[in-house]
Amino acid sequence: MRDAADLIVEALAALGVEYVFGVPGGAIEPLYNALARSARRGGPQAIVARNEQGAAYMADGYARETGKLGVCIATSGPGATNLITGVACAYDNNVPMLVITGQPPIKNFGKGALQESSCTGINTMAMFRPCTRYNSLVSHAEQLPTKLFNALMQAQRAPSGPAHLSIPVDIMRTPLEGDLDMPDFAGLLRRAPALVDLPAVRQLARLLFSARQPVWLIGDGCGEAAADLMQLVQRTDGRFITTPDGKGFINPRHPRFRGVFGFGGHATAAELLQDEPDLVIALGTGFGEFNSGGWSAALLNSRLVHVDDSDENLMRSPMARLHVRGHIKSVCEQLIALLAPASNGPEAQLLPFMHPQMARQAYDAMVDSPQAAHGDSAPVKPQRLMTALSEGCPPQTRFVADAGNSAAWAVHYLAPHDKRSGRMPGGAYLPTGQERRTRHSSWLRVTMDFAPMGWAIGSAVGIAMANRRCPVVCLTGDGSYLMNGQEITVAAELSLPVLYVVLNDGALGMVKHGQRLAGAEPIGFQLPKVDFALMAQSMGIPGVVVRSSADLDALDFRALLSRGGPTLIDVRIDGDEVPPMNLRMKTLGTAK
């Protein structure tokens, strides 16, 4: 007979979920038993993290790469509380996730059972409530089908995010009756017709007809629509910028690209908005601190049109001239049809192909310190490291940058391309929308708003599990690695081609530079000198120390990313180089 835990695994299989990330424990044991049976049948299988927080980050990375549900599980008590930071990160970044935590047998509630975390113990239900879209305790096995269905629905509807079920161990062991009504879990994959506010789309089309060189702001919700947006940029003779987390969906060497606006961004993007274009169309963004340039008045004003499928995001822009609610790709397709040239008129001319050298020069003109990006020095300039990775990694590489300086350097300087053809993955030098993209294919992942250190280390594992065809580069700092670096052993155990690049400056870099720029007391930023390459080697993982630009140039990134397992590169960076973090200083009120 099947038990309740088997039902959960069968529902995940119906949704196409391949992996469940977590750490075993007594109160979650029946679910691991069900996963063991599932793995023997070729169904969803368990991936064991080293810490439950890392499991949540892995589920986050898996969901971002595939568009499927990320799933993480933990035992009761401290297992559940360890998950919370990763779950909160997914909530604030709209990542669909199912979170399942165990509980002691329900008959023991209130008796001081080991690791009890119900309302009569350390109440994890209350802790998860503010950072989940759905949060419920399953007190009877008969409740499970309905509550599981509701959790899966809530996790994947807009705005998406985590849904949490807490299930006592005896409930998970309960045999299922044969006549139990089962929801159509597979039906969740059948998407409802995309809803679009057509009158608002037509109004936007009229605004575009009269606009002169509109500006398009591409956010993290635009992955599926990236090709359509490139068509719209061209048809409207527009220019485009991105949010920090939207950069990975576009070709940063595109002739019409004017940079990233927000944290780690480019002066060219800010200047474009300060020139007061008559129309700015922002799509797929919720205008948090990092994505809005600290709620810049140059963006958030009456020239703005906000397009999104989430009312929660649209509520962040009450000053906008127009709100267009709807599935972003469908909105773009409607606009393309409305803006199509007359049948007897010439089609818009294609932009000429840009030679790789010209594209590189164009991007260099955007960045703050192009000389640092190409100079030779010891220790290594972080800008130089980003350039080496851009030029040396295969075009299909996925980059994931950790919170702090790693994200700032990557957002500003990272601009990969294939040296052999000068093209981004999928032919992204074609500005006419001929790129072959999936809904969630992004070459750069950063986390906004709720941005925990060490997120990228686990997320890289989830991305690599989700897409075995694309190598992964994790950019992290020494502070972040000291928090969560043990998850590299999961990549080793699973033979995942992940390159861990540690920006090692012996400091919590953003804290150090923030204190210096603000004239604050220099306190608490120092870290011990650690040889991370030796740490990796002690785990059976190849490790390399890079002390100079010459050492950096000697690395063969393609070879490192083609091996069957992770590699760690300990890069001794110049700790005096200040990352592009002025936005953070401004919003903290400490900018000079």
Short mmCIF file of C-alpha atoms in Angstrom, two decimals, residues 491-492 494-499 541-542 560-567:
data_model
loop_
_atom_site.label_atom_id
_atom_site.label_comp_id
_atom_site.label_asym_id
_atom_site.label_seq_id
_atom_site.Cartn_x
_atom_site.Cartn_y
_atom_site.Cartn_z
CA ALA A 491 28.88 19.15 -6.28
CA ALA A 492 31.82 16.75 -5.85
CA LEU A 494 27.38 14.38 -7.88
CA SER A 495 30.27 15.11 -10.32
CA LEU A 496 28.84 18.50 -11.28
CA PRO A 497 30.92 20.82 -13.53
CA VAL A 498 30.84 23.83 -11.23
CA LEU A 499 33.74 26.27 -11.02
CA ILE A 541 38.44 18.68 -5.07
CA PRO A 542 41.07 20.36 -7.29
CA LEU A 560 38.18 23.25 -15.93
CA LEU A 561 34.47 23.43 -16.77
CA SER A 562 34.56 20.28 -18.86
CA ARG A 563 35.86 18.02 -16.10
CA GLY A 564 33.46 15.75 -14.25
CA GLY A 565 33.31 17.61 -10.99
CA PRO A 566 33.88 20.96 -9.29
CA THR A 567 37.07 23.00 -9.16
#
